[in-house]
Amino acid sequence: MEVEDRYLVFDGDLVELNQDDYTAMQRIHCYLLNDSLMIASWLSDRRGPVRYKFEVLYPLDQVLPVNIKDRGNTKNAFKVLIFPDTRVFMAPAAKAKQDWLDEIERTKANKVTVDKQKVERAHLHQKERQQSLTFTDEDESLNPFQESQPPSMGPPEWVLELPEDLDQAIAQRNFEEAVSLIDNGRRGVTSSPPLLQKRRQRRVEGGQSWEWQEEGRPCQSREEEVHEQEAEAFLFGRALEGRVRGLVEVLQAELRVTPEKSLQGGPRAARRATTLLVHLNKSSQACELFLGHRGAILKAGLKRLRLEGKTVLYVRQLCSIFFHNLLETGREFNKAFPANRSCTSVAECVSQANRHCQQLAVIGLDVTFALHTLLLRDVEKWIRDGRDKMIEAVKLRGQEDTWKTQKFENKDQLNKFIEDMNDIGIANIQAYIMDELCVGLTNNSIQFSRAFLGYLEDVLRLYWPETEHLINESLTALFSAQLRHCKSSLAEPLFKNEIPTIRRNSAFLLDVILTLGEHRYAETVGRAHPTLPALHSHHGALTGEAIKAPTISKYESNFI
């Protein structure tokens, strides 16, 4: 009841039944609140006035009551569907059951109406705040006293109230309103200095000088007041970002899986938190927590599965749970990350399934061939689609490539770049740093290196005897497309002054990226790639040097 505006609608004693055979499991007490359904278990050995123990609280949006017809000894029972589970309860009488069904439906309808009104009020409030930010010359021209009034002192009232409103929205778990408040606050911080500067410039052009006296405060010039307001805007922005970090932590907690936390929220709750994190520019954290949440749902579903009866029936149920979860995860990912679908880790999921199938072979249950048969067509399509999209990206980047080296604004950006390169396996990137803030590589070469090595890691997870030829062919075709771009640029008169840069980047691709790719392939497969080493034959033509990188003929670990 610590949540404001939450109140009790209906409550009563119920008996929870097993959803399979409808046998009694435990005595509970249910509380229907205006925004949720709370279940508490009965304390049989209670001491003192406490009669119930809190068990779980379900958001009312995710609760769906379903009537169950009386049959045999099961009477006055009803289901409550809460993804991904179903709970069955039995009321003490027929009237009590009907009251529960009616009250839940009525309360859900009331909540929809209330939520709609809140959204309308929030939009109206947001519109009023946006109007308060609008400050145009036309508005000022309507004021006949504008040449005899000092500039507005201090930020608008809504700015002063925003931190408190934001804290209240987070405490009430109204995350959408909190994000809207953050957007308004950021726009206010961004627009305030230019408005002040514009106002100051106009006063200067008018040839007037403003000074005023406040109680207990010495006179200030126009310049001093402007600087003070800019300082206030800076402090407000810093306080706002502190609350943004607090909201991000709360949203991450929504997705983080812990032993004591229920997974009853379902995909809608996870999608809500994920979408808001993406809006707050926390896509990587949102992706990691989203996949962890989906993995916990899968584990919970597999945990409920029991090996009873025929093995074929168990494997059928096992596959149904796993692949249904995989399908739902992909759908939810596309909804939560509509602009970042390339982050989908399909290869990792298939690799995990393949690895677990191989483990079953130890007990004589080899289902790997069945998995390959079911997925082969889709896996081949993923490999081809990825290759074709990346080759098209090579062509598009090549059309815009000016062969200018990469420059960074500060040392932190350069260090971040070095760290990113180390993460993908390029350990000697320091050799290409030309000065304190410049790397002798182009953005095109860097983007291709990341894309090629990422694609390599993905297809190696999908390396089966059935996909071997397609993977080998795709890797060679992709790298050859980038080499063709380098070769055509050397022959282009427009880039005659950039030839040293082109040769340097070509040497980087052949000596570092291609060699690294060959070794990663050999480490995973156990033998050298059949066609990638032949690409080193272009070394002389592209770099102007006769040195040729050694061919990989066996597994090696010290590759770079």
PDB file of C-alpha atoms in Angstrom, residues 9 115 133 276 408 446 480:
ATOM      1  CA  VAL A   9     -11.198  -3.561  -4.147  1.00  0.00           C
ATOM      2  CA  ASP A 115      -4.824   4.889 -17.350  1.00  0.00           C
ATOM      3  CA  LEU A 133       9.635  26.859 -23.335  1.00  0.00           C
ATOM      4  CA  LEU A 276      12.657   2.652 -22.388  1.00  0.00           C
ATOM      5  CA  PHE A 408      39.791  11.565 -32.932  1.00  0.00           C
ATOM      6  CA  ILE A 446      37.729  -0.126 -39.706  1.00  0.00           C
ATOM      7  CA  SER A 480      37.344 -10.351 -52.112  1.00  0.00           C
TER       8      SER A 480
END
